């Protein structure tokens, strides 16, 4: 049965005074000068800069403070007064720095000079920009293009991304891996097959019109907090919110808006989730199928009784294919299976189905809890099945809303950062730039790291990211990464990946989007795409963190020119000096999106990207929106259900991190303090294993590939999570995640269902 929502792990609702205190303390921690802290007022405003944290939509009529605790932390992190200058490396060797905590590495401050690793002294030493470009270019020219990968981490602007994809293709490969490969690629694959566009179809205005919302596996209070404004407004209108999440997440239960004095001064806070279903991890396909089954059954009954239909039958007839086969599958599905796999009772699913059948416009929000599974693409397809039953796509107030991660991860794919040649306009690029782009499929992130481990890669060029921390199988990745002939890291801050230099390694410091980017033609602006497919301009507002730091377009242009030389028809210097020229080329490549972009990019609320599915035009194989019959009810093919004591580990984010960037060791919402080496466990699972709160344990992965994957030194925290499911933190748990444990169709690592057991032995002491 669905439970009454009540939070006890965190005494204050998400937002609230705790949030305000956290913002003040990070500004102090980073010694951000008062003048710079005013910058927060320009965050996500139509003429300001777009937040460097999450990709949630930017409204046309922003709040006075259009930022959240996470965004304020991310801004303070970039505006820090601390610097990592060449002197820093005089004092610290790379071997010594390897012993530092991840937090301390980034906390050391902004990188200021281009550097090259010197193996003789085990230090990074400064090198002039032009020399760095020449050396990198010469090495890249010497490699087979198939053995080089270009990774982007989701922050870089549309302009930078367009330049990078063109450079890679002129160089000779489609090896354009990016963070989306570990994130929402299950969405890009699943939605594309089902509705013909690989992105969500809702805009902010739909949140004002919806009359029911679902949340599957997305932790809004921590990971996209600005969205809480819209959720709160919706709740005030009486819109129910139904959440499916194994953990009782305080950030999904209650909300107090720190920017509303009324909310701050009254003890009463707003309830977010009106129903909270603690689905077992990996059980969403079964749960959604249960809801669909109940809706179809109600429709069968209505049909029999001559009553009004429950399904939107006109929509199904006109706009979809595959309904009958799916409906029969749902009718035949056994409640025993649905209840066992989802961990939810039929009554609980009936409660959700009842709300669904009452609502005329429904949004399904979802995140990593659906995509990062072996059956991640199927989970996404089940969301579509549910929505299609009542015509909830392509009408106001309704649709799928995948909540994307990095601030421009969606946009990077839009402008050609993809390893899949069919998704890039290769013919158009060929004509526009007079070259023959490679047509072979490139490597995504998992494939690239397969090649790293196999010793088949010569180089990785990273536009951001911290791959030795963020990819699976850390213990296998680290030695292989250090053996790479060349690593090039474009970064704002020092991280673990820079401390495992390849045979040749370059560390190239770049500007943050918050900073004023001065080039020969004057201060430059850039653009990005938010999670609701709107494009926005972004203008830097503070001085650069140092005179030798360069912008990402400058760096990409420099490497491209040095590598391609006469082979390229592009005037990289001109693009470097004036990004408007890049936007003009984007407009030629995709006139429907970027024509006249120079002026349109400042449209308050963003430029709406045309999405056929919004108009109920389906660019799918059948020309209709497609129902899909699930292959299995969601049981993970890697999960040894029969091994006694096996557990499914979900790797999670806290509110004090942005991916591999750790702001501090607390997880305020979940009530965890001072350590990230914890395992959140159901008290019954603790009892079965004779464990008490605070006991030290190790975890090991259950796999039969002969590789030992074990991490020690966790302490046990009792938590409200279903039996058999446990939670730990990303990236600390990544050594437990096998590289081959990924969603079949999208290759997104199965970071939310790692089969593990509690390891025998003391569990270590660190
Ligand atoms: N502050 C902050 N903001 C961020 C980030 C950050 O690290 N910090 N990262 C950014 C990025 S790149 C991304 S992709 C997004 C990620 O944002 P989210 O999608 O919210 O990702 P996670 O925090 O990894 O996990 C989401 C939720 O999934 C639940 N879950 C786990 N397994 C399952 C399951 O099987 N079923 C269901 N229904 N739920 C499950 C977990 O309990 C958790 O609440 O956030 C972005 N924003
Ligand atoms: N186990 C587990 N693994 C996961 C996940 C999970 O939930 N569980 N989530 C996955 C997901 S959703 C994602 S998106 C990936 C993210 O993985 P990565 O792409 O590797 O990302 P980040 O941790 O965001 O990268 C942080 C680094 O980027 C650099 N940086 C910051 N800002 C900028 C900038 O403006 N420009 C440049 N060039 N560099 C910058 C800084 O040096 C910083 O150290 O991790 C994935 N890995
Ligand atoms: Mo992500």
PDB file of N, CA and C and ligand atoms in Angstrom, residues 106 151 153 155 179 182-183 368 372 406 463-467 470 490-493 495 510 552 651 653 658-661 730 734 737 751-752, ligand 2:
ATOM      1  N   UNK A 106      40.272  19.257  -5.907  1.00  0.00           N
ATOM      2  CA  UNK A 106      39.524  20.347  -6.550  1.00  0.00           C
ATOM      3  C   UNK A 106      39.487  21.584  -5.658  1.00  0.00           C
ATOM      4  N   UNK A 151      36.373  12.903 -25.632  1.00  0.00           N
ATOM      5  CA  UNK A 151      35.284  12.808 -24.649  1.00  0.00           C
ATOM      6  C   UNK A 151      34.830  14.202 -24.245  1.00  0.00           C
ATOM      7  N   UNK A 153      32.233  16.254 -21.411  1.00  0.00           N
ATOM      8  CA  UNK A 153      31.572  15.975 -20.150  1.00  0.00           C
ATOM      9  C   UNK A 153      30.247  16.703 -19.959  1.00  0.00           C
ATOM     10  N   UNK A 155      29.340  20.016 -20.206  1.00  0.00           N
ATOM     11  CA  UNK A 155      29.228  21.428 -19.835  1.00  0.00           C
ATOM     12  C   UNK A 155      29.506  22.353 -21.005  1.00  0.00           C
ATOM     13  N   UNK A 179      29.370  12.305 -21.724  1.00  0.00           N
ATOM     14  CA  UNK A 179      28.812  11.872 -20.442  1.00  0.00           C
ATOM     15  C   UNK A 179      27.420  11.285 -20.625  1.00  0.00           C
ATOM     16  N   UNK A 182      26.811   7.684 -20.199  1.00  0.00           N
ATOM     17  CA  UNK A 182      26.706   7.052 -18.879  1.00  0.00           C
ATOM     18  C   UNK A 182      25.448   7.508 -18.165  1.00  0.00           C
ATOM     19  N   UNK A 183      24.581   8.215 -18.878  1.00  0.00           N
ATOM     20  CA  UNK A 183      23.562   9.006 -18.211  1.00  0.00           C
ATOM     21  C   UNK A 183      22.194   8.770 -18.860  1.00  0.00           C
ATOM     22  N   UNK A 368      18.090   8.904 -13.361  1.00  0.00           N
ATOM     23  CA  UNK A 368      19.044   7.797 -13.413  1.00  0.00           C
ATOM     24  C   UNK A 368      18.483   6.505 -12.831  1.00  0.00           C
ATOM     25  N   UNK A 372      19.942   3.939 -15.685  1.00  0.00           N
ATOM     26  CA  UNK A 372      21.210   3.245 -15.370  1.00  0.00           C
ATOM     27  C   UNK A 372      20.954   1.817 -14.904  1.00  0.00           C
ATOM     28  N   UNK A 406      24.141  17.199 -16.830  1.00  0.00           N
ATOM     29  CA  UNK A 406      24.992  18.348 -17.090  1.00  0.00           C
ATOM     30  C   UNK A 406      24.259  19.436 -17.866  1.00  0.00           C
ATOM     31  N   UNK A 463      37.346  16.954 -22.898  1.00  0.00           N
ATOM     32  CA  UNK A 463      36.805  18.286 -22.684  1.00  0.00           C
ATOM     33  C   UNK A 463      36.016  18.214 -21.381  1.00  0.00           C
ATOM     34  N   UNK A 464      36.730  18.379 -20.272  1.00  0.00           N
ATOM     35  CA  UNK A 464      36.107  18.212 -18.955  1.00  0.00           C
ATOM     36  C   UNK A 464      36.055  16.754 -18.562  1.00  0.00           C
ATOM     37  N   UNK A 465      35.432  16.497 -17.400  1.00  0.00           N
ATOM     38  CA  UNK A 465      35.264  15.133 -16.926  1.00  0.00           C
ATOM     39  C   UNK A 465      36.399  14.655 -16.048  1.00  0.00           C
ATOM     40  N   UNK A 466      36.146  13.537 -15.434  1.00  0.00           N
ATOM     41  CA  UNK A 466      37.099  12.925 -14.506  1.00  0.00           C
ATOM     42  C   UNK A 466      36.903  11.423 -14.630  1.00  0.00           C
ATOM     43  N   UNK A 467      37.341  10.906 -15.785  1.00  0.00           N
ATOM     44  CA  UNK A 467      36.900   9.575 -16.186  1.00  0.00           C
ATOM     45  C   UNK A 467      37.385   8.439 -15.303  1.00  0.00           C
ATOM     46  N   UNK A 470      34.608   8.425 -12.905  1.00  0.00           N
ATOM     47  CA  UNK A 470      33.195   8.319 -13.283  1.00  0.00           C
ATOM     48  C   UNK A 470      32.850   7.053 -14.059  1.00  0.00           C
ATOM     49  N   UNK A 490      41.330  19.099 -20.742  1.00  0.00           N
ATOM     50  CA  UNK A 490      40.915  20.497 -20.678  1.00  0.00           C
ATOM     51  C   UNK A 490      40.032  20.603 -19.444  1.00  0.00           C
ATOM     52  N   UNK A 491      40.438  21.405 -18.470  1.00  0.00           N
ATOM     53  CA  UNK A 491      39.741  21.347 -17.178  1.00  0.00           C
ATOM     54  C   UNK A 491      39.814  22.680 -16.449  1.00  0.00           C
ATOM     55  N   UNK A 492      38.895  22.854 -15.515  1.00  0.00           N
ATOM     56  CA  UNK A 492      38.929  24.038 -14.653  1.00  0.00           C
ATOM     57  C   UNK A 492      39.714  23.760 -13.387  1.00  0.00           C
ATOM     58  N   UNK A 493      39.633  22.502 -12.926  1.00  0.00           N
ATOM     59  CA  UNK A 493      40.252  22.157 -11.649  1.00  0.00           C
ATOM     60  C   UNK A 493      40.988  20.826 -11.745  1.00  0.00           C
ATOM     61  N   UNK A 495      41.889  17.130 -10.938  1.00  0.00           N
ATOM     62  CA  UNK A 495      41.173  15.962 -10.426  1.00  0.00           C
ATOM     63  C   UNK A 495      41.995  14.686 -10.610  1.00  0.00           C
ATOM     64  N   UNK A 510      40.857  25.889 -18.526  1.00  0.00           N
ATOM     65  CA  UNK A 510      39.871  26.643 -19.309  1.00  0.00           C
ATOM     66  C   UNK A 510      39.007  27.531 -18.427  1.00  0.00           C
ATOM     67  N   UNK A 552      37.257  27.401 -23.876  1.00  0.00           N
ATOM     68  CA  UNK A 552      37.186  26.091 -24.546  1.00  0.00           C
ATOM     69  C   UNK A 552      37.243  26.233 -26.074  1.00  0.00           C
ATOM     70  N   UNK A 651      24.160   3.191  -6.796  1.00  0.00           N
ATOM     71  CA  UNK A 651      25.159   4.214  -6.484  1.00  0.00           C
ATOM     72  C   UNK A 651      24.510   5.585  -6.679  1.00  0.00           C
ATOM     73  N   UNK A 653      23.955  10.022  -5.629  1.00  0.00           N
ATOM     74  CA  UNK A 653      24.577  11.332  -5.421  1.00  0.00           C
ATOM     75  C   UNK A 653      24.086  11.926  -4.110  1.00  0.00           C
ATOM     76  N   UNK A 658      28.839  17.404  -7.143  1.00  0.00           N
ATOM     77  CA  UNK A 658      28.344  17.406  -8.513  1.00  0.00           C
ATOM     78  C   UNK A 658      29.149  16.344  -9.233  1.00  0.00           C
ATOM     79  N   UNK A 659      28.551  15.213  -9.427  1.00  0.00           N
ATOM     80  CA  UNK A 659      29.238  14.057  -9.996  1.00  0.00           C
ATOM     81  C   UNK A 659      30.522  13.778  -9.222  1.00  0.00           C
ATOM     82  N   UNK A 660      31.688  13.819  -9.894  1.00  0.00           N
ATOM     83  CA  UNK A 660      32.912  13.459  -9.169  1.00  0.00           C
ATOM     84  C   UNK A 660      33.464  14.630  -8.356  1.00  0.00           C
ATOM     85  N   UNK A 661      32.840  15.795  -8.462  1.00  0.00           N
ATOM     86  CA  UNK A 661      33.261  16.942  -7.652  1.00  0.00           C
ATOM     87  C   UNK A 661      32.588  16.850  -6.279  1.00  0.00           C
ATOM     88  N   UNK A 730      28.234   7.226  -5.452  1.00  0.00           N
ATOM     89  CA  UNK A 730      29.027   7.421  -6.656  1.00  0.00           C
ATOM     90  C   UNK A 730      29.913   8.612  -6.346  1.00  0.00           C
ATOM     91  N   UNK A 734      32.457   2.968  -7.525  1.00  0.00           N
ATOM     92  CA  UNK A 734      32.668   2.583  -8.925  1.00  0.00           C
ATOM     93  C   UNK A 734      33.596   1.391  -9.166  1.00  0.00           C
ATOM     94  N   UNK A 737      31.521  -1.686 -10.013  1.00  0.00           N
ATOM     95  CA  UNK A 737      30.656  -1.726 -11.201  1.00  0.00           C
ATOM     96  C   UNK A 737      31.433  -2.292 -12.392  1.00  0.00           C
ATOM     97  N   UNK A 751      24.563   1.408 -13.124  1.00  0.00           N
ATOM     98  CA  UNK A 751      25.052   1.929 -11.839  1.00  0.00           C
ATOM     99  C   UNK A 751      24.001   1.865 -10.734  1.00  0.00           C
ATOM    100  N   UNK A 752      22.745   1.544 -11.099  1.00  0.00           N
ATOM    101  CA  UNK A 752      21.703   1.491 -10.069  1.00  0.00           C
ATOM    102  C   UNK A 752      21.313   0.057  -9.717  1.00  0.00           C
TER     103      UNK A 752
HETATM  104  N1  LIG B   2      28.562   4.596 -10.253  1.00  0.00           N
HETATM  105  C1  LIG B   2      28.093   5.634 -10.944  1.00  0.00           C
HETATM  106  N2  LIG B   2      28.853   6.150 -11.938  1.00  0.00           N
HETATM  107  C2  LIG B   2      28.371   7.200 -12.635  1.00  0.00           C
HETATM  108  C3  LIG B   2      27.097   7.753 -12.355  1.00  0.00           C
HETATM  109  C4  LIG B   2      26.321   7.181 -11.301  1.00  0.00           C
HETATM  110  O1  LIG B   2      25.183   7.608 -10.993  1.00  0.00           O
HETATM  111  N3  LIG B   2      26.869   6.127 -10.624  1.00  0.00           N
HETATM  112  N4  LIG B   2      26.636   8.798 -13.116  1.00  0.00           N
HETATM  113  C5  LIG B   2      27.164   8.948 -14.470  1.00  0.00           C
HETATM  114  C6  LIG B   2      26.742  10.241 -15.026  1.00  0.00           C
HETATM  115  S1  LIG B   2      25.049  10.527 -15.053  1.00  0.00           S
HETATM  116  C7  LIG B   2      27.609  11.163 -15.519  1.00  0.00           C
HETATM  117  S2  LIG B   2      26.986  12.540 -16.315  1.00  0.00           S
HETATM  118  C8  LIG B   2      29.075  10.929 -15.465  1.00  0.00           C
HETATM  119  C9  LIG B   2      29.866  12.236 -15.255  1.00  0.00           C
HETATM  120  O2  LIG B   2      31.206  12.023 -15.327  1.00  0.00           O
HETATM  121  P1  LIG B   2      32.291  13.098 -15.889  1.00  0.00           P
HETATM  122  O3  LIG B   2      31.909  13.592 -17.222  1.00  0.00           O
HETATM  123  O4  LIG B   2      33.619  12.425 -15.786  1.00  0.00           O
HETATM  124  O5  LIG B   2      32.066  14.362 -15.029  1.00  0.00           O
HETATM  125  P2  LIG B   2      32.323  15.344 -13.874  1.00  0.00           P
HETATM  126  O6  LIG B   2      32.490  14.705 -12.568  1.00  0.00           O
HETATM  127  O7  LIG B   2      31.161  16.220 -14.008  1.00  0.00           O
HETATM  128  O8  LIG B   2      33.695  16.125 -14.281  1.00  0.00           O
HETATM  129  C10 LIG B   2      34.316  16.930 -13.338  1.00  0.00           C
HETATM  130  C11 LIG B   2      35.522  17.653 -13.851  1.00  0.00           C
HETATM  131  O9  LIG B   2      35.186  18.478 -14.977  1.00  0.00           O
HETATM  132  C12 LIG B   2      36.056  19.617 -15.015  1.00  0.00           C
HETATM  133  N5  LIG B   2      35.248  20.794 -15.331  1.00  0.00           N
HETATM  134  C13 LIG B   2      34.354  21.435 -14.556  1.00  0.00           C
HETATM  135  N6  LIG B   2      33.817  22.484 -15.221  1.00  0.00           N
HETATM  136  C14 LIG B   2      34.372  22.488 -16.439  1.00  0.00           C
HETATM  137  C15 LIG B   2      34.224  23.313 -17.595  1.00  0.00           C
HETATM  138  O10 LIG B   2      33.462  24.270 -17.628  1.00  0.00           O
HETATM  139  N7  LIG B   2      34.966  22.952 -18.689  1.00  0.00           N
HETATM  140  C16 LIG B   2      35.836  21.921 -18.691  1.00  0.00           C
HETATM  141  N8  LIG B   2      36.513  21.636 -19.792  1.00  0.00           N
HETATM  142  N9  LIG B   2      36.011  21.160 -17.599  1.00  0.00           N
HETATM  143  C17 LIG B   2      35.288  21.423 -16.513  1.00  0.00           C
HETATM  144  C18 LIG B   2      36.702  19.767 -13.680  1.00  0.00           C
HETATM  145  O11 LIG B   2      38.090  19.670 -13.840  1.00  0.00           O
HETATM  146  C19 LIG B   2      36.116  18.612 -12.844  1.00  0.00           C
HETATM  147  O12 LIG B   2      37.116  17.986 -12.084  1.00  0.00           O
HETATM  148  O13 LIG B   2      29.371   9.982 -14.428  1.00  0.00           O
HETATM  149  C20 LIG B   2      28.683   8.752 -14.574  1.00  0.00           C
HETATM  150  N10 LIG B   2      29.166   7.761 -13.619  1.00  0.00           N
END
